[in-house]
Amino acid sequence: MNEAAVNIYDAHPGNADLQREVLRGLDKSPKSIPPKFFYDRRGSELFDAICEQPEYYQTRTEMDILRLCVPELVGLIGSECLLVELGSGASRKVRLLLEQLRPSGYVGVDISREFLLSSTRRLATDYPWLEVHAACVDFSHALDIPHCEVHGSKLAFFPGSSIGNFEPDDAVRLMADVAALVGPGGHLLIGVDLKKDIPTLNAAYNDAAGITEDFNRNLLWRIRHELDCDLDPDDFSHYAFYNPIAGRIEMHLVSKEERELRMGERVFHFHAGESIHTENSYKYTVDEFSTLAERAGFRRQALWMDADRLFSVQLLMVIGNEPGHAGSP
Ligand code: AVJ
């Protein structure tokens, strides 16, 4: 069988970034490592397994919402669009969109190269009518994707509440980049996890099967394999909790004992109980998120939620040269 064609664009910063950012993060006080480094091959597999856990309500809830809202969405967007998916991962959710929206082109954007290539190849095989692009990009730095010919509008898709990984100001910056990418009248369909009771939030990041724990600790396995260091991942424990003051889940790796960690020529000291902060996952109310979207230049066009209001899918449109909008000619 012929491999389906995928147009590949690779801006991946490579291994040097892991080393540089890990050293920089361990120099900070408190110590931290950016969550984008979770997603090596094993990390992406573990994240997929998290999404199947009964405590992790986000994925199935968002899928249920998408199943119900896509027909309405198609009415609002129309076909003949270019669909750009951010953090495409296994690209399961986007199949729902592709099948009903039937865009003329698809661009998958992800930092995890192998995962991106295999998932976009599968899409190209399953949808021969679709022009498929793969952009291996760290969009937390810059949303630098290849130019694609497009008739009609652009729709960006950012599912899974991955926007929650960004500090609110950075989330505004990223959404403003998306606004510039899709242009006036263009859209962003975004999944946003909502504020809710604390036990439900805590359980979602402390599943009984221990998958989230493995996912968190896999970051240390990755560092041990890819960098020159004397790290034993089992010396650190998984710690995840909702911080109601900051409005976010925090994930940490906590050193069980006092230790030194050698990395290249550097040595880092850990107190017993000292943590490496590995992830924030911000939760928003509908109103809080509207404020962020407006700061980025979007107006909300539609809002879909499950009956328990655990999760939301929001269609945002770039405020631009629409007739009647203040400031337009
Ligand atoms: C992919 C960032 C949306 O914050 O819920 C899941 C990542 N971390 N369990 C999230 C994650 C631990 C996830 N996001």
Coordinates of C-alpha atoms and ligand atoms in Angstrom, one line a residue:
M1 CA 0.0 0.0 0.0
N2 CA 1.2 3.5 -0.8
E3 CA 1.9 5.8 2.1
A4 CA -0.5 8.7 2.0
A5 CA 1.2 12.1 1.3
V6 CA 1.7 14.5 4.2
N7 CA 3.4 17.8 3.6
I8 CA 5.9 18.1 6.5
Y9 CA 7.2 21.3 8.0
D10 CA 9.7 20.8 10.8
A11 CA 10.7 23.7 13.1
H12 CA 11.4 21.4 16.0
P13 CA 14.0 23.0 18.3
G14 CA 15.5 19.6 19.1
N15 CA 17.2 18.1 22.1
A16 CA 19.3 21.2 22.9
D17 CA 16.1 22.9 24.2
L18 CA 15.4 20.1 26.7
Q19 CA 18.9 20.5 28.2
R20 CA 18.8 24.3 28.2
E21 CA 15.3 24.6 29.7
V22 CA 15.9 21.8 32.3
L23 CA 19.1 23.6 33.5
R24 CA 17.3 26.9 33.5
G25 CA 14.3 25.5 35.4
L26 CA 16.4 23.7 38.1
D27 CA 18.3 27.0 38.7
K28 CA 15.0 28.7 39.6
S29 CA 13.6 28.9 43.1
P30 CA 11.1 27.2 43.2
K31 CA 12.4 24.6 40.7
S32 CA 10.3 24.0 37.6
I33 CA 10.3 22.3 34.2
P34 CA 7.9 23.3 31.5
P35 CA 5.1 20.8 30.8
K36 CA 5.7 20.7 27.1
F37 CA 8.6 18.3 27.8
F38 CA 6.1 15.6 29.0
Y39 CA 5.4 14.6 25.4
D40 CA 8.1 12.3 24.2
R41 CA 6.8 9.1 22.7
R42 CA 6.1 7.4 26.1
G43 CA 4.7 10.6 27.5
S44 CA 2.3 11.0 24.7
E45 CA 1.2 7.3 25.1
L46 CA 0.7 7.9 28.9
F47 CA -1.3 11.0 28.2
D48 CA -3.6 9.0 25.9
A49 CA -4.0 6.5 28.8
I50 CA -4.9 9.3 31.2
C51 CA -7.7 10.3 28.8
E52 CA -9.2 6.8 29.3
Q53 CA -9.2 7.0 33.1
P54 CA -12.6 7.2 34.8
E55 CA -11.5 10.2 37.0
Y56 CA -10.3 12.2 34.0
Y57 CA -13.7 13.5 32.9
Q58 CA -12.3 16.1 30.5
T59 CA -11.7 13.9 27.4
R60 CA -15.0 12.0 27.3
T61 CA -17.0 15.1 28.2
E62 CA -15.4 17.2 25.5
M63 CA -16.0 14.3 23.0
D64 CA -19.7 14.2 24.0
I65 CA -20.0 18.0 23.6
L66 CA -18.3 17.9 20.2
R67 CA -20.6 15.1 19.0
L68 CA -23.6 17.3 19.7
C69 CA -22.2 20.7 18.6
V70 CA -20.4 19.9 15.4
P71 CA -23.6 20.0 13.2
E72 CA -24.4 23.5 14.5
L73 CA -20.7 24.5 14.1
V74 CA -20.8 23.4 10.4
G75 CA -23.7 25.8 10.0
L76 CA -21.7 28.7 11.5
I77 CA -18.4 28.1 9.7
G78 CA -19.4 26.6 6.3
S79 CA -17.0 24.3 4.4
E80 CA -14.2 25.4 2.2
C81 CA -12.0 26.2 5.2
L82 CA -8.5 25.4 6.4
L83 CA -8.5 23.6 9.7
V84 CA -5.5 24.1 11.9
E85 CA -5.2 21.9 14.9
L86 CA -2.9 22.9 17.8
G87 CA -1.4 20.2 19.9
S88 CA -3.0 17.6 17.6
G89 CA -1.6 14.5 19.5
A90 CA -3.5 11.5 18.5
S91 CA -6.0 13.6 16.5
R92 CA -9.0 11.7 17.6
K93 CA -11.3 14.6 18.3
V94 CA -10.6 16.3 15.0
R95 CA -12.0 13.3 13.1
L96 CA -15.4 14.4 14.2
L97 CA -14.8 17.8 12.7
L98 CA -13.1 16.6 9.5
E99 CA -16.0 14.2 8.7
Q100 CA -18.7 16.7 9.1
L101 CA -17.0 20.0 8.2
R102 CA -15.0 18.5 5.2
P103 CA -12.5 21.4 5.1
S104 CA -10.2 21.7 2.1
G105 CA -7.0 21.4 4.1
Y106 CA -5.8 20.3 7.5
V107 CA -2.7 21.4 9.4
G108 CA -1.7 19.4 12.5
V109 CA 0.6 21.3 14.8
D110 CA 2.4 19.5 17.6
I111 CA 5.8 19.4 19.4
S112 CA 5.9 15.6 19.5
R113 CA 7.3 14.8 16.0
E114 CA 6.8 11.0 15.8
F115 CA 3.3 11.2 17.2
L116 CA 2.4 14.0 14.8
L117 CA 3.7 12.2 11.8
S118 CA 2.0 9.0 12.5
S119 CA -1.3 10.6 13.3
T120 CA -1.3 12.9 10.2
R121 CA -0.4 10.0 8.0
R122 CA -3.3 8.1 9.3
L123 CA -5.6 11.1 8.6
A124 CA -4.2 11.4 5.1
T125 CA -4.9 7.6 4.5
D126 CA -8.4 7.7 6.0
Y127 CA -9.4 11.0 4.2
P128 CA -8.0 10.9 0.7
W129 CA -9.9 14.0 -0.3
L130 CA -8.1 16.0 2.4
E131 CA -4.8 18.0 1.9
V132 CA -2.8 17.2 5.0
H133 CA 0.1 19.2 6.5
A134 CA 2.2 18.4 9.6
A135 CA 3.9 21.3 11.3
C136 CA 6.3 20.2 14.0
V137 CA 6.4 23.4 16.1
D138 CA 6.8 24.5 19.6
F139 CA 3.8 27.0 19.5
S140 CA 4.5 28.1 23.1
H141 CA 7.4 30.1 21.5
A142 CA 5.8 31.2 18.3
L143 CA 3.0 30.0 16.1
D144 CA 5.3 29.6 13.2
I145 CA 3.4 27.5 10.6
P146 CA 3.9 27.1 6.9
H147 CA 1.8 29.2 4.5
C148 CA -1.1 27.2 3.1
E149 CA -3.3 28.2 0.2
V150 CA -6.8 28.7 1.5
H151 CA -10.1 29.4 -0.1
G152 CA -12.6 30.5 2.4
S153 CA -11.9 31.0 6.1
K154 CA -9.5 29.5 8.6
L155 CA -10.6 27.6 11.7
A156 CA -8.1 26.9 14.5
F157 CA -9.0 24.0 16.8
F158 CA -7.4 23.8 20.2
P159 CA -9.1 21.0 22.2
G160 CA -8.5 19.4 25.5
S161 CA -8.1 22.6 27.6
S162 CA -4.4 22.6 26.8
I163 CA -4.8 26.4 27.0
G164 CA -4.9 25.8 30.8
N165 CA -1.1 25.0 30.7
F166 CA -0.4 28.7 30.0
E167 CA -0.3 31.5 32.5
P168 CA -3.3 33.7 31.8
D169 CA -1.2 36.4 30.1
D170 CA 0.6 33.9 28.0
A171 CA -2.8 32.3 27.1
V172 CA -3.9 35.8 25.8
R173 CA -0.6 36.0 23.8
L174 CA -1.1 32.6 22.2
M175 CA -4.7 33.3 21.4
A176 CA -3.7 36.7 19.8
D177 CA -1.2 34.7 17.7
V178 CA -4.0 32.4 16.7
A179 CA -6.2 35.5 15.9
A180 CA -3.4 36.8 13.6
L181 CA -3.1 33.4 12.0
V182 CA -6.8 32.9 11.1
G183 CA -7.4 36.7 10.4
P184 CA -10.5 38.8 10.7
G185 CA -13.6 36.7 10.5
G186 CA -11.6 33.6 11.2
H187 CA -12.4 31.3 14.1
L188 CA -11.0 29.5 17.1
L189 CA -12.8 26.4 18.4
I190 CA -11.4 25.9 21.9
G191 CA -12.0 23.4 24.7
V192 CA -11.9 25.0 28.1
D193 CA -12.1 23.1 31.4
L194 CA -14.3 24.8 33.9
K195 CA -14.0 25.6 37.6
K196 CA -15.9 23.0 39.7
D197 CA -15.8 21.3 43.1
I198 CA -12.3 20.6 44.4
P199 CA -12.6 16.8 45.0
T200 CA -13.6 16.3 41.3
L201 CA -10.6 18.3 40.2
N202 CA -8.1 16.6 42.5
A203 CA -9.3 13.1 41.5
A204 CA -8.8 13.9 37.8
Y205 CA -5.1 14.4 38.5
N206 CA -4.7 11.6 41.0
D207 CA -6.3 8.6 39.2
A208 CA -6.4 5.4 41.1
A209 CA -4.5 3.4 38.5
G210 CA -1.5 5.8 38.9
I211 CA -1.3 6.8 35.2
T212 CA -1.0 10.5 36.0
E213 CA 1.8 9.6 38.4
D214 CA 3.6 7.7 35.7
F215 CA 3.0 10.5 33.3
N216 CA 4.5 13.1 35.7
R217 CA 7.5 10.9 36.6
N218 CA 8.1 10.0 32.9
L219 CA 9.5 13.5 32.6
L220 CA 12.4 12.4 34.8
W221 CA 12.9 9.2 32.8
R222 CA 13.1 11.3 29.7
I223 CA 15.7 13.5 31.3
R224 CA 17.7 10.5 32.5
H225 CA 17.7 9.0 29.0
E226 CA 18.3 12.1 27.0
L227 CA 20.7 14.2 29.2
D228 CA 23.9 13.4 31.0
C229 CA 22.8 13.1 34.6
D230 CA 22.6 10.8 37.7
L231 CA 18.9 11.1 38.2
D232 CA 16.8 8.3 39.7
P233 CA 13.1 9.0 38.9
D234 CA 12.0 6.8 41.8
D235 CA 13.5 9.3 44.2
F236 CA 10.6 11.7 43.5
S237 CA 6.9 11.4 44.2
H238 CA 3.9 12.6 42.2
Y239 CA 2.0 15.5 43.9
A240 CA -1.0 17.1 42.3
F241 CA -3.6 19.4 43.9
Y242 CA -6.0 22.1 43.1
N243 CA -4.9 25.6 44.2
P244 CA -8.1 27.5 44.6
I245 CA -6.4 30.9 45.1
A246 CA -4.6 30.6 41.8
G247 CA -7.5 28.7 40.1
R248 CA -5.3 25.9 38.9
I249 CA -4.2 22.4 39.3
E250 CA -0.5 22.2 40.1
M251 CA 1.6 19.1 39.5
H252 CA 4.9 18.6 41.2
L253 CA 7.7 16.0 41.6
V254 CA 8.8 16.0 45.2
S255 CA 12.2 14.8 46.3
K256 CA 11.7 12.1 48.9
E257 CA 15.0 12.9 50.6
E258 CA 17.7 15.5 50.7
R259 CA 20.0 14.9 47.6
E260 CA 22.4 16.3 45.1
L261 CA 21.6 15.9 41.4
R262 CA 24.4 16.1 38.9
M263 CA 23.7 17.2 35.4
G264 CA 26.7 17.7 33.1
E265 CA 29.0 19.9 35.1
R266 CA 26.2 21.3 37.3
V267 CA 25.1 20.0 40.7
F268 CA 21.6 20.8 42.0
H269 CA 20.7 20.5 45.7
F270 CA 17.3 19.3 46.8
H271 CA 16.0 19.5 50.4
A272 CA 13.8 16.6 51.5
G273 CA 10.3 17.5 50.3
E274 CA 11.5 20.1 47.8
S275 CA 9.6 20.0 44.6
I276 CA 10.0 20.5 40.8
H277 CA 6.9 22.2 39.6
T278 CA 6.0 20.4 36.4
E279 CA 2.6 21.7 35.3
N280 CA -0.2 24.2 35.9
S281 CA -3.6 23.5 34.5
Y282 CA -5.8 26.6 34.9
K283 CA -9.5 26.3 35.2
Y284 CA -11.9 29.1 34.2
T285 CA -15.4 30.2 34.7
V286 CA -17.2 31.0 31.5
D287 CA -17.0 34.8 32.3
E288 CA -13.3 34.6 33.2
F289 CA -12.5 33.0 29.9
S290 CA -14.6 35.5 27.9
T291 CA -12.3 38.2 29.4
L292 CA -9.2 36.4 28.2
A293 CA -10.7 35.8 24.7
E294 CA -11.6 39.5 24.3
R295 CA -8.2 40.6 25.3
A296 CA -6.8 38.4 22.5
G297 CA -9.2 40.0 20.0
F298 CA -11.9 37.4 19.9
R299 CA -15.7 37.6 20.5
R300 CA -17.5 34.4 21.5
Q301 CA -20.0 33.2 18.9
A302 CA -21.2 30.0 20.6
L303 CA -20.8 28.2 23.9
W304 CA -21.5 24.5 24.4
M305 CA -21.3 22.7 27.8
D306 CA -22.3 19.3 29.2
A307 CA -25.3 19.2 31.6
D308 CA -23.1 19.2 34.7
R309 CA -21.0 22.1 33.4
L310 CA -17.8 20.3 33.8
F311 CA -16.3 21.4 30.5
S312 CA -16.9 23.8 27.7
V313 CA -16.4 24.1 24.0
Q314 CA -16.3 27.6 22.7
L315 CA -16.4 29.1 19.2
L316 CA -14.6 32.4 19.1
M317 CA -14.4 34.8 16.1
V318 CA -11.8 37.3 15.4
I319 CA -13.2 40.8 15.7
G320 CA -12.1 42.6 12.6
N321 CA -13.6 44.3 9.6
E322 CA -17.1 43.2 10.2
P323 CA -19.8 45.8 9.3
G324 CA -21.1 47.5 12.3
H325 CA -18.1 46.8 14.5
A326 CA -16.9 49.9 16.3
G327 CA -13.7 51.2 14.6
S328 CA -14.4 49.6 11.2
P329 CA -14.6 51.9 8.2
Ligands
AVJ1 C1 -3.2 18.3 28.1 C2 -2.7 20.2 29.5 C3 -5.0 19.6 29.0 O1 -3.9 19.8 32.1 O2 -5.5 18.3 32.1 C4 -3.4 15.7 32.3 C5 -2.4 17.5 30.9 N1 -1.7 16.6 33.1 N2 -3.1 15.1 33.5 C6 -4.4 18.8 31.7 C7 -2.5 16.6 32.0 C8 -2.1 15.7 33.9 C9 -3.7 18.1 30.5 N3 -3.6 19.1 29.3

